Amino acid sequence: MTDQRLTVAQALIQFLKRQYVSLDGQEQPLFAGCWGIFGHGNLAGVGQALQENKDFPYYLARNEQAMVHAAVAYAKMKDRLSIFACTSSIGPGATNMVTGAATATVNRIPVLLLPGDIFARRNVAPVLQQLESEHSQDVSVNDCLKPVSRYWDRINRPDQLPSALMEAVRVLTSPADTGAVTLALPQDVQAEACDYPARLFDKRIWHIQRPPADPAMLKTAMDWIGASSRPLIVAGGGVHYSRANEVLGQFAEKTGIAVTVTQAGKGALPYDHPLNLGALGVTGTRGANRFAAQADLVIAVGTRLSDFTTASKTAFSNPDVRFINLNVASLDAFKHAGLPLLADARSALEELCQIDFKTDGGYSRQVEEEKAFWEQEVDRLTAPRQEPTLRQSEVIGAVNRAAGENGTVVCAAGSLPGDLHKLWRTQHRKGYHLEYGYSCMGYEVAGGLGIKMAAPERDVFVMVGDGSYLMMSSEIVTSVQEGRKLIIVVLDNRGFASIGGLSKSLGSGGFGTDYRRRSQHSGQLDGPALDVDFAANAESLGAVALRAESIADLERALRGAKQADRTTAIVVPVDKEKGVPGYETWWDVPVSEVSEAEEVRKARREYEEQRRKERFLL
């Protein structure tokens, strides 16, 4: 038999089922299944194909953005070796996925999006939810997904499917080019049949390669390291995806070079490794930022070097500093006019381990001093206090102790990511899961679900502020549906703590960031505080709901949550005015150049002073 007559949707699912990925000789299916919400535009096509392919699991979500977040978290937890497809109807179902697609692409995480689309044959246009254009009939809301996708295609004919599928999986399995992939599927074409070659559905193994570094560039890198006196390693998410954690430790131990971590790189080494100085940048530790300021050589491993990592390009202030950028993506390897070491992180670090180099005694003593200071600082910040309202840092400490080595914390937005980056003591390389490339509010609960699906043996602790919870808590229902227990800690501070604090630092006094009723007197949102019963809300969605107003309450609730048979939400009121300080760093947020307020004018003067420290333009 050389051909199989299948609909486009049936052929699509058959193809996805037969795709495998292999890394270091270990082979596994690429796709774990498909998330979806059915509507017109995907029900009769992709929906029908999923119904008759019961060995390709289908998961019902409550929000299209959330299902993409769950898919992103799952793929990240799986080191990008196992992924999901996500299907939606046309119209709002498709555009709801745009934010999720951006989250995937910014973070370089693979996810396949299958939005329904308008009719390819056009004769019934305009159809329900169709966006009409006077300039072209070949446009739909799915075109919104183009800038946030690494590959985008529209299947207007059944025979276009095979080539599009091959390109899609090429991108999805590429360590350098991955992100969201969109295949827009017109609703009539999904249901059309075609005689597809049987070999299209043969088992196909996509081998993840480990490209070595160019020998000449590797030699130059070793020469630069050998000539340095204050080298520093910046470990990013690429360390995890390459599974280079062990060899990173070996390289650091052999050379004595201190390691700092980005949000995505946290956990690259255990928190108590003697050379791990912890978080770097705007949300960094004192030691990491001091070493960054003194560094004459930065060895950036698998990182995008975002503004939070580089403190808006003020962190590395040594005038003689140079960069070695070890990365599989050329976009990142050439940043900061650095030496581009285009290679797999593990392969290149294994080569670099051959170097004969060791930092001196003064360097080592400073690492020890900063390491000791920071452990004491974490103890101080997370210790219980005798105050009427808990501080966020106290809550982090309690949850961290409850999580232990088998727990994974997930967060994405607000003031929590900065405090977690500094304070969370990560023991396991999968113990810390922050989406901070896009810092997408609403990621947390859905992301926690994806993590639990990827690692059911781990306890998943979702730490979420009240703002993010209100944006998207719908997947609590899905976690109950799927029997995937989450422990959700909702920090109730009656407002947007992070942006409120930033507003105050810029002279704007926290305007519009508190949850308050509109005042009849002033006409502004400065009336009585709004009371939201988050526990009642979570309980109505199927979760066990608990409240904690003291450390003793919280510790008791965490123990109960670990024993519970389903998702449990713990609501904790916190004082948003008492946060964790910054440590010798800065973030570029422009301040109004002209204002009637003296607080704003003062903030502008300080801003201009700090901007003079921004050195790198590349």
C-alpha positions as semicolon CSV with decimal commas, in nm:
position;residue;x (nm);y (nm);z (nm)
1;M;0,000;0,000;0,000
2;T;0,158;0,327;-0,111
3;D;-0,117;0,577;-0,023
4;Q;-0,358;0,641;0,262
5;R;-0,672;0,842;0,202
6;L;-0,716;1,065;0,506
7;T;-0,851;1,407;0,587
8;V;-0,598;1,681;0,651
9;A;-0,674;1,665;1,023
10;Q;-0,646;1,285;1,033
11;A;-0,315;1,294;0,848
12;L;-0,189;1,563;1,082
13;I;-0,254;1,357;1,396
14;Q;-0,118;1,039;1,236
15;F;0,202;1,225;1,153
16;L;0,243;1,373;1,501
17;K;0,205;1,029;1,658
18;R;0,500;0,895;1,459
19;Q;0,755;1,167;1,544
20;Y;1,034;1,075;1,788
21;V;1,331;1,261;1,929
22;S;1,670;1,124;2,031
23;L;1,939;1,279;2,248
24;D;2,252;1,090;2,351
25;G;2,100;0,768;2,222
26;Q;1,783;0,799;2,432
27;E;1,471;0,795;2,217
28;Q;1,119;0,906;2,307
29;P;0,799;1,026;2,137
30;L;0,813;1,396;2,059
31;F;0,444;1,471;2,120
32;A;0,272;1,397;2,451
33;G;-0,072;1,477;2,311
34;C;-0,291;1,774;2,230
35;W;-0,451;2,044;2,440
36;G;-0,765;2,202;2,306
37;I;-1,095;2,380;2,332
38;F;-1,335;2,287;2,055
39;G;-1,549;2,530;1,862
40;H;-1,647;2,590;1,503
41;G;-1,326;2,584;1,308
42;N;-1,166;2,282;1,472
43;L;-1,444;2,060;1,606
44;A;-1,529;1,871;1,286
45;G;-1,169;1,854;1,162
46;V;-0,901;1,822;1,431
47;G;-1,164;1,724;1,688
48;Q;-1,286;1,433;1,478
49;A;-0,929;1,318;1,413
50;L;-0,846;1,325;1,784
51;Q;-1,164;1,134;1,866
52;E;-1,063;0,840;1,648
53;N;-0,696;0,849;1,758
54;K;-0,750;0,759;2,121
55;D;-0,381;0,670;2,163
56;F;-0,297;1,039;2,113
57;P;-0,425;1,196;2,437
58;Y;-0,654;1,498;2,428
59;Y;-0,667;1,739;2,723
60;L;-0,952;1,985;2,770
61;A;-0,843;2,327;2,895
62;R;-1,053;2,624;3,014
63;N;-0,861;2,901;2,842
64;E;-0,660;2,890;2,520
65;Q;-0,383;3,109;2,657
66;A;-0,361;2,887;2,963
67;M;-0,333;2,567;2,762
68;V;-0,034;2,710;2,575
69;H;0,123;2,806;2,909
70;A;0,071;2,451;3,033
71;A;0,234;2,319;2,716
72;V;0,528;2,559;2,756
73;A;0,586;2,459;3,119
74;Y;0,566;2,090;3,028
75;A;0,822;2,127;2,747
76;K;1,056;2,330;2,966
77;M;1,036;2,069;3,241
78;K;1,116;1,802;2,981
79;D;1,424;1,991;2,854
80;R;1,232;2,057;2,528
81;L;1,238;1,686;2,438
82;S;0,865;1,625;2,478
83;I;0,602;1,877;2,373
84;F;0,231;1,938;2,317
85;A;0,015;2,055;2,031
86;C;-0,265;2,303;2,108
87;T;-0,580;2,336;1,897
88;S;-0,835;2,617;1,901
89;S;-1,137;2,737;1,710
90;I;-1,116;3,039;1,483
91;G;-1,159;3,392;1,614
92;P;-1,113;3,453;1,990
93;G;-0,993;3,097;2,046
94;A;-0,704;3,158;1,810
95;T;-0,613;3,507;1,929
96;N;-0,622;3,390;2,290
97;M;-0,315;3,183;2,201
98;V;-0,109;3,484;2,089
99;T;0,015;3,560;2,442
100;G;0,102;3,196;2,498
101;A;0,288;3,186;2,166
102;A;0,490;3,492;2,263
103;T;0,574;3,331;2,597
104;A;0,700;3,021;2,415
105;T;0,904;3,205;2,154
106;V;1,062;3,458;2,391
107;N;1,172;3,171;2,617
108;R;1,280;2,947;2,324
109;I;1,034;2,672;2,421
110;P;0,869;2,452;2,153
111;V;0,490;2,431;2,120
112;L;0,276;2,350;1,815
113;L;-0,030;2,570;1,764
114;L;-0,315;2,448;1,546
115;P;-0,571;2,730;1,525
116;G;-0,879;2,688;1,312
117;D;-0,909;2,936;1,027
118;I;-1,162;3,085;0,787
119;F;-1,274;2,897;0,473
120;A;-1,006;2,857;0,210
121;R;-1,270;2,840;-0,065
122;R;-1,407;3,179;0,038
123;N;-1,752;3,147;-0,124
124;V;-1,932;3,151;0,214
125;A;-1,736;3,447;0,348
126;P;-1,768;3,637;0,571
127;V;-1,808;3,354;0,821
128;L;-1,867;3,390;1,192
129;Q;-1,568;3,555;1,365
130;Q;-1,397;3,639;1,034
131;L;-1,185;3,952;1,027
132;E;-1,256;4,117;0,690
133;S;-1,001;4,330;0,511
134;E;-1,057;4,561;0,217
135;H;-0,697;4,498;0,108
136;S;-0,688;4,118;0,089
137;Q;-0,905;3,811;0,125
138;D;-0,602;3,608;0,233
139;V;-0,591;3,737;0,590
140;S;-0,743;3,624;0,919
141;V;-0,685;3,683;1,287
142;N;-0,430;3,400;1,271
143;D;-0,193;3,643;1,101
144;C;-0,153;3,792;1,450
145;L;0,049;3,481;1,533
146;K;0,314;3,551;1,269
147;P;0,544;3,780;1,472
148;V;0,532;3,553;1,779
149;S;0,597;3,227;1,590
150;R;0,932;3,089;1,480
151;Y;0,753;2,918;1,191
152;W;0,407;3,006;1,055
153;D;0,211;2,850;0,771
154;R;-0,145;2,827;0,645
155;I;-0,260;2,501;0,487
156;N;-0,484;2,613;0,201
157;R;-0,467;2,279;0,014
158;P;-0,446;1,923;0,148
159;D;-0,130;1,851;-0,050
160;Q;0,052;2,137;0,126
161;L;0,041;1,952;0,457
162;P;0,346;1,719;0,425
163;S;0,601;1,991;0,353
164;A;0,457;2,216;0,624
165;L;0,472;1,936;0,880
166;M;0,837;1,864;0,807
167;E;0,929;2,230;0,844
168;A;0,727;2,258;1,163
169;V;0,901;1,968;1,335
170;R;1,241;2,086;1,211
171;V;1,189;2,410;1,403
172;L;1,030;2,243;1,705
173;T;1,332;2,016;1,751
174;S;1,598;2,279;1,680
175;P;1,795;2,383;1,993
176;A;1,880;2,714;1,825
177;D;1,561;2,809;1,641
178;T;1,278;2,668;1,849
179;G;0,970;2,846;1,981
180;A;0,606;2,855;1,887
181;V;0,515;2,696;1,554
182;T;0,177;2,780;1,401
183;L;-0,007;2,583;1,136
184;A;-0,329;2,769;1,056
185;L;-0,594;2,523;0,942
186;P;-0,889;2,655;0,737
187;Q;-1,198;2,475;0,864
188;D;-1,299;2,341;0,523
189;V;-0,950;2,215;0,441
190;Q;-0,927;2,027;0,774
191;A;-1,213;1,802;0,662
192;E;-1,094;1,750;0,301
193;A;-0,941;1,414;0,210
194;C;-0,624;1,346;0,017
195;D;-0,423;1,040;-0,086
196;Y;-0,112;1,079;0,129
197;P;0,199;0,865;0,073
198;A;0,220;0,597;0,339
199;R;0,583;0,679;0,411
200;L;0,468;1,016;0,550
201;F;0,350;0,818;0,853
202;D;0,661;0,609;0,901
203;K;0,835;0,647;1,234
204;R;1,074;0,940;1,208
205;I;1,350;1,007;1,462
206;W;1,477;1,363;1,495
207;H;1,827;1,351;1,641
208;I;1,925;1,639;1,869
209;Q;2,285;1,706;1,783
210;R;2,558;1,838;2,008
211;P;2,761;2,063;1,777
212;P;3,119;2,108;1,901
213;A;3,293;2,443;1,915
214;D;3,514;2,554;1,629
215;P;3,872;2,457;1,729
216;A;4,014;2,803;1,656
217;M;3,742;2,977;1,855
218;L;3,786;2,727;2,137
219;K;4,159;2,799;2,150
220;T;4,090;3,172;2,161
221;A;3,842;3,118;2,443
222;M;4,103;2,924;2,640
223;D;4,359;3,198;2,577
224;W;4,115;3,461;2,705
225;I;4,041;3,257;3,017
226;G;4,413;3,202;3,077
227;A;4,479;3,576;3,052
228;S;4,197;3,676;3,288
229;S;4,227;3,757;3,658
230;R;3,857;3,813;3,743
231;P;3,657;3,569;3,528
232;L;3,290;3,500;3,597
233;I;3,044;3,241;3,464
234;V;2,684;3,336;3,385
235;A;2,471;3,022;3,358
236;G;2,145;3,047;3,166
237;G;1,864;2,814;3,066
238;G;2,080;2,656;2,797
239;V;2,273;2,476;3,070
240;H;1,955;2,288;3,161
241;Y;1,844;2,216;2,804
242;S;2,189;2,081;2,718
243;R;2,192;1,885;3,044
244;A;2,531;2,040;3,111
245;N;2,487;2,084;3,488
246;E;2,745;1,827;3,592
247;V;3,015;1,941;3,353
248;L;2,949;2,306;3,447
249;G;3,029;2,210;3,804
250;Q;3,342;2,029;3,692
251;F;3,462;2,329;3,492
252;A;3,396;2,568;3,780
253;E;3,574;2,342;4,031
254;K;3,877;2,289;3,809
255;T;3,924;2,660;3,737
256;G;3,788;2,809;4,058
257;I;3,565;3,043;3,856
258;A;3,250;3,155;4,037
259;V;2,910;3,083;3,885
260;T;2,612;3,319;3,874
261;V;2,269;3,231;3,741
262;T;1,989;3,392;3,544
263;Q;1,624;3,320;3,622
264;A;1,624;3,040;3,362
265;G;1,964;2,917;3,479
266;K;1,886;2,892;3,850
267;G;1,946;2,537;3,962
268;A;2,233;2,494;3,718
269;L;2,431;2,418;4,033
270;P;2,282;2,340;4,376
271;Y;2,246;2,651;4,591
272;D;2,507;2,522;4,838
273;H;2,780;2,456;4,580
274;P;3,083;2,648;4,709
275;L;3,126;2,835;4,378
276;N;2,760;2,924;4,326
277;L;2,712;3,295;4,402
278;G;2,347;3,276;4,302
279;A;2,127;3,522;4,119
280;L;2,281;3,787;3,895
281;G;2,154;4,127;3,790
282;V;1,858;4,340;3,891
283;T;1,722;4,059;4,107
284;G;2,068;3,938;4,206
285;T;2,268;3,875;4,520
286;R;2,534;4,107;4,655
287;G;2,817;3,868;4,574
288;A;2,706;3,798;4,219
289;N;2,671;4,167;4,140
290;R;3,003;4,258;4,300
291;F;3,183;3,991;4,100
292;A;3,006;4,110;3,785
293;A;3,125;4,465;3,845
294;Q;3,485;4,347;3,881
295;A;3,487;4,085;3,604
296;D;3,741;4,121;3,325
297;L;3,596;3,815;3,149
298;V;3,236;3,694;3,140
299;I;3,173;3,337;3,025
300;A;2,804;3,343;2,932
301;V;2,667;2,990;2,894
302;G;2,328;2,944;2,730
303;T;2,186;3,285;2,818
304;R;2,019;3,565;2,622
305;L;2,185;3,827;2,846
306;S;1,859;4,014;2,896
307;D;1,835;4,352;3,068
308;F;1,756;4,196;3,406
309;T;2,071;3,983;3,383
310;T;2,297;4,270;3,273
311;A;2,124;4,534;3,490
312;S;2,044;4,725;3,172
313;K;2,408;4,688;3,065
314;T;2,549;4,842;3,382
315;A;2,639;4,523;3,572
316;F;2,972;4,459;3,399
317;S;3,148;4,788;3,469
318;N;3,512;4,686;3,435
319;P;3,636;4,888;3,134
320;D;3,845;4,592;3,018
321;V;3,571;4,328;3,039
322;R;3,534;4,081;2,751
323;F;3,265;3,822;2,680
324;I;3,281;3,459;2,571
325;N;2,929;3,365;2,463
326;L;2,879;2,989;2,455
327;N;2,546;2,934;2,281
328;V;2,384;2,726;2,006
329;A;2,204;3,038;1,877
330;S;2,412;3,287;1,682
331;L;2,169;3,564;1,785
332;D;2,294;3,523;2,142
333;A;2,652;3,421;2,070
334;F;2,744;3,760;1,917
335;K;2,599;3,982;2,191
336;H;2,816;4,238;2,371
337;A;3,070;4,210;2,089
338;G;3,169;3,884;2,248
339;L;3,366;3,586;2,124
340;P;3,096;3,366;1,966
341;L;3,149;3,009;2,078
342;L;2,871;2,853;1,870
343;A;2,831;2,510;2,022
344;D;2,629;2,283;2,245
345;A;2,689;2,387;2,605
346;R;2,786;2,044;2,736
347;S;3,018;1,966;2,446
348;A;3,202;2,297;2,468
349;L;3,231;2,287;2,847
350;E;3,382;1,939;2,824
351;E;3,646;2,084;2,592
352;L;3,705;2,382;2,819
353;C;3,766;2,146;3,110
354;Q;4,100;2,064;2,948
355;I;4,231;2,411;3,029
356;D;4,516;2,458;3,276
357;F;4,393;2,755;3,474
358;K;4,307;2,838;3,836
359;T;4,190;3,158;4,002
360;D;4,412;3,291;4,280
361;G;4,369;3,278;4,655
362;G;4,230;3,630;4,686
363;Y;3,955;3,546;4,437
364;S;3,869;3,226;4,623
365;R;3,854;3,402;4,959
366;Q;3,617;3,665;4,821
367;V;3,389;3,390;4,687
368;E;3,383;3,229;5,032
369;E;3,311;3,560;5,203
370;E;3,026;3,652;4,970
371;K;2,885;3,301;4,989
372;A;2,884;3,313;5,370
373;F;2,730;3,660;5,374
374;W;2,450;3,554;5,143
375;E;2,354;3,246;5,340
376;Q;2,323;3,465;5,649
377;E;2,122;3,719;5,451
378;V;1,876;3,455;5,329
379;D;1,839;3,328;5,685
380;R;1,770;3,684;5,802
381;L;1,518;3,766;5,531
382;T;1,323;3,441;5,554
383;A;1,320;3,411;5,934
384;P;0,976;3,441;6,101
385;R;0,909;3,782;6,256
386;Q;0,675;3,885;6,534
387;E;0,466;4,116;6,316
388;P;0,089;4,125;6,263
389;T;0,118;4,062;5,888
390;L;0,360;3,825;5,716
391;R;0,628;3,946;5,479
392;Q;0,664;3,788;5,138
393;S;1,019;3,676;5,222
394;E;0,890;3,485;5,527
395;V;0,636;3,305;5,309
396;I;0,907;3,211;5,058
397;G;1,118;3,066;5,337
398;A;0,832;2,854;5,470
399;V;0,738;2,723;5,126
400;N;1,103;2,651;5,044
401;R;1,141;2,446;5,361
402;A;0,822;2,254;5,283
403;A;0,927;2,191;4,921
404;G;1,263;2,036;5,004
405;E;1,453;1,858;4,731
406;N;1,141;1,699;4,580
407;G;0,951;2,025;4,531
408;T;0,936;2,255;4,228
409;V;0,835;2,618;4,266
410;V;0,670;2,796;3,973
411;C;0,616;3,168;3,928
412;A;0,622;3,427;3,651
413;A;0,529;3,784;3,739
414;G;0,508;4,053;4,004
415;S;0,746;4,100;4,294
416;L;0,772;3,728;4,365
417;P;1,019;3,642;4,083
418;G;1,278;3,887;4,211
419;D;1,253;3,763;4,567
420;L;1,251;3,399;4,459
421;H;1,557;3,453;4,238
422;K;1,748;3,584;4,539
423;L;1,609;3,369;4,820
424;W;1,493;3,028;4,692
425;R;1,745;2,761;4,784
426;T;1,739;2,528;4,487
427;Q;1,862;2,176;4,559
428;H;1,753;1,999;4,239
429;R;1,800;2,122;3,884
430;K;1,423;2,098;3,831
431;G;1,339;2,262;4,163
432;Y;1,297;2,615;4,027
433;H;1,071;2,706;3,734
434;L;1,038;3,075;3,655
435;E;0,892;3,208;3,332
436;Y;1,076;3,538;3,325
437;G;1,158;3,586;2,960
438;Y;0,805;3,719;2,904
439;S;0,711;3,747;3,274
440;C;0,355;3,666;3,181
441;M;0,091;3,727;3,445
442;G;-0,146;3,431;3,450
443;Y;0,123;3,174;3,367
444;E;0,153;3,039;3,719
445;V;-0,142;2,801;3,771
446;A;-0,143;2,675;3,412
447;G;0,235;2,641;3,421
448;G;0,212;2,445;3,743
449;L;-0,027;2,204;3,572
450;G;0,219;2,152;3,287
451;I;0,502;2,089;3,533
452;K;0,298;1,833;3,726
453;M;0,212;1,653;3,402
454;A;0,581;1,644;3,308
455;A;0,701;1,533;3,654
456;P;0,413;1,373;3,846
457;E;0,655;1,247;4,109
458;R;0,739;1,603;4,222
459;D;0,543;1,832;4,451
460;V;0,456;2,146;4,255
461;F;0,428;2,470;4,452
462;V;0,262;2,750;4,257
463;M;0,351;3,084;4,414
464;V;0,125;3,351;4,273
465;G;0,030;3,705;4,363
466;D;-0,331;3,811;4,383
467;G;-0,298;4,002;4,055
468;S;-0,184;3,703;3,852
469;Y;-0,438;3,480;4,026
470;L;-0,722;3,710;3,924
471;M;-0,600;3,712;3,566
472;M;-0,604;3,336;3,520
473;S;-0,691;3,077;3,780
474;S;-0,921;2,876;3,551
475;E;-0,687;2,579;3,518
476;I;-0,749;2,487;3,880
477;V;-1,053;2,316;3,730
478;T;-0,834;2,134;3,480
479;S;-0,590;2,020;3,750
480;V;-0,882;1,864;3,939
481;Q;-1,016;1,713;3,615
482;E;-0,680;1,548;3,541
483;G;-0,599;1,448;3,897
484;R;-0,279;1,659;3,892
485;K;-0,246;1,803;4,241
486;L;-0,096;2,148;4,278
487;I;-0,015;2,336;4,597
488;I;-0,108;2,697;4,519
489;V;0,012;2,969;4,757
490;V;-0,179;3,291;4,686
491;L;-0,011;3,598;4,834
492;D;-0,285;3,852;4,899
493;N;-0,145;4,205;4,919
494;R;-0,446;4,385;4,770
495;G;-0,270;4,520;4,467
496;F;0,017;4,504;4,221
497;A;0,312;4,506;4,461
498;S;0,591;4,499;4,205
499;I;0,466;4,769;3,974
500;G;0,347;4,970;4,273
501;G;0,696;4,968;4,417
502;L;0,842;5,064;4,081
503;S;0,591;5,348;4,052
504;K;0,697;5,484;4,390
505;S;1,064;5,463;4,294
506;L;0,988;5,676;3,988
507;G;0,806;5,941;4,189
508;S;0,454;5,838;4,092
509;G;0,352;5,715;4,437
510;G;0,206;5,380;4,330
511;F;-0,074;5,540;4,127
512;G;-0,335;5,290;4,005
513;T;-0,176;4,983;4,163
514;D;-0,386;4,929;4,478
515;Y;-0,710;4,733;4,477
516;R;-0,948;5,006;4,594
517;R;-1,296;5,126;4,518
518;R;-1,340;5,444;4,321
519;S;-1,380;5,735;4,555
520;Q;-1,688;5,950;4,506
521;H;-1,495;6,240;4,651
522;S;-1,179;6,234;4,434
523;G;-1,302;6,028;4,139
524;Q;-0,984;5,819;4,169
525;L;-0,916;5,460;4,278
526;D;-0,828;5,567;4,630
527;G;-1,140;5,463;4,818
528;P;-1,182;5,173;5,063
529;A;-0,978;4,859;4,997
530;L;-1,142;4,582;4,796
531;D;-1,181;4,251;4,973
532;V;-1,158;3,943;4,750
533;D;-1,219;3,601;4,902
534;F;-0,956;3,401;4,714
535;A;-1,011;3,093;4,927
536;A;-1,381;3,084;4,841
537;N;-1,297;3,132;4,475
538;A;-1,046;2,847;4,469
539;E;-1,287;2,622;4,657
540;S;-1,560;2,696;4,403
541;L;-1,325;2,573;4,129
542;G;-1,279;2,238;4,303
543;A;-0,968;2,298;4,516
544;V;-0,923;2,248;4,886
545;A;-0,897;2,600;5,029
546;L;-0,700;2,704;5,337
547;R;-0,610;3,037;5,497
548;A;-0,288;3,122;5,681
549;E;-0,215;3,444;5,869
550;S;0,095;3,334;6,060
551;I;0,399;3,121;5,993
552;A;0,256;2,850;6,217
553;D;-0,069;2,860;6,016
554;L;0,124;2,846;5,690
555;E;0,347;2,557;5,793
556;R;0,040;2,367;5,912
557;A;-0,141;2,441;5,586
558;L;0,157;2,329;5,377
559;R;0,171;2,000;5,562
560;G;-0,200;1,953;5,501
561;A;-0,165;2,045;5,135
562;K;0,105;1,781;5,084
563;Q;-0,131;1,520;5,227
564;A;-0,440;1,637;5,036
565;D;-0,583;1,429;4,753
566;R;-0,631;1,720;4,513
567;T;-0,518;2,072;4,432
568;T;-0,500;2,289;4,742
569;A;-0,491;2,668;4,758
570;I;-0,343;2,844;5,060
571;V;-0,430;3,214;5,084
572;V;-0,175;3,422;5,277
573;P;-0,219;3,795;5,346
574;V;0,118;3,973;5,317
575;D;0,250;4,323;5,373
576;K;0,343;4,455;5,030
577;E;0,532;4,752;5,174
578;K;0,803;4,534;5,329
579;G;0,999;4,379;5,047
580;V;1,345;4,239;4,983
581;P;1,607;4,504;4,898
582;G;1,813;4,524;4,583
583;Y;2,187;4,462;4,594
584;E;2,411;4,711;4,416
585;T;2,225;4,711;4,085
586;W;1,991;4,912;3,864
587;W;1,720;4,867;3,599
588;D;1,654;5,117;3,322
589;V;1,293;5,235;3,340
590;P;1,258;5,582;3,184
591;V;1,123;5,861;3,405
592;S;0,919;6,153;3,275
593;E;1,157;6,429;3,166
594;V;0,906;6,701;3,256
595;S;0,668;6,692;3,552
596;E;0,498;6,921;3,802
597;A;0,582;6,676;4,082
598;E;0,911;6,723;4,265
599;E;0,924;6,346;4,335
600;V;0,924;6,278;3,961
601;R;1,185;6,547;3,890
602;K;1,408;6,398;4,160
603;A;1,365;6,049;4,014
604;R;1,454;6,186;3,669
605;R;1,780;6,334;3,800
606;E;1,872;6,000;3,955
607;Y;1,775;5,821;3,634
608;E;2,003;6,038;3,422
609;E;2,291;5,973;3,664
610;Q;2,244;5,598;3,640
611;R;2,207;5,599;3,262
612;R;2,561;5,729;3,228
613;K;2,678;5,386;3,351
614;E;2,527;5,202;3,053
615;R;2,838;5,104;2,863
616;F;2,749;4,848;2,600
617;L;2,561;4,941;2,287
618;L;2,576;4,599;2,116
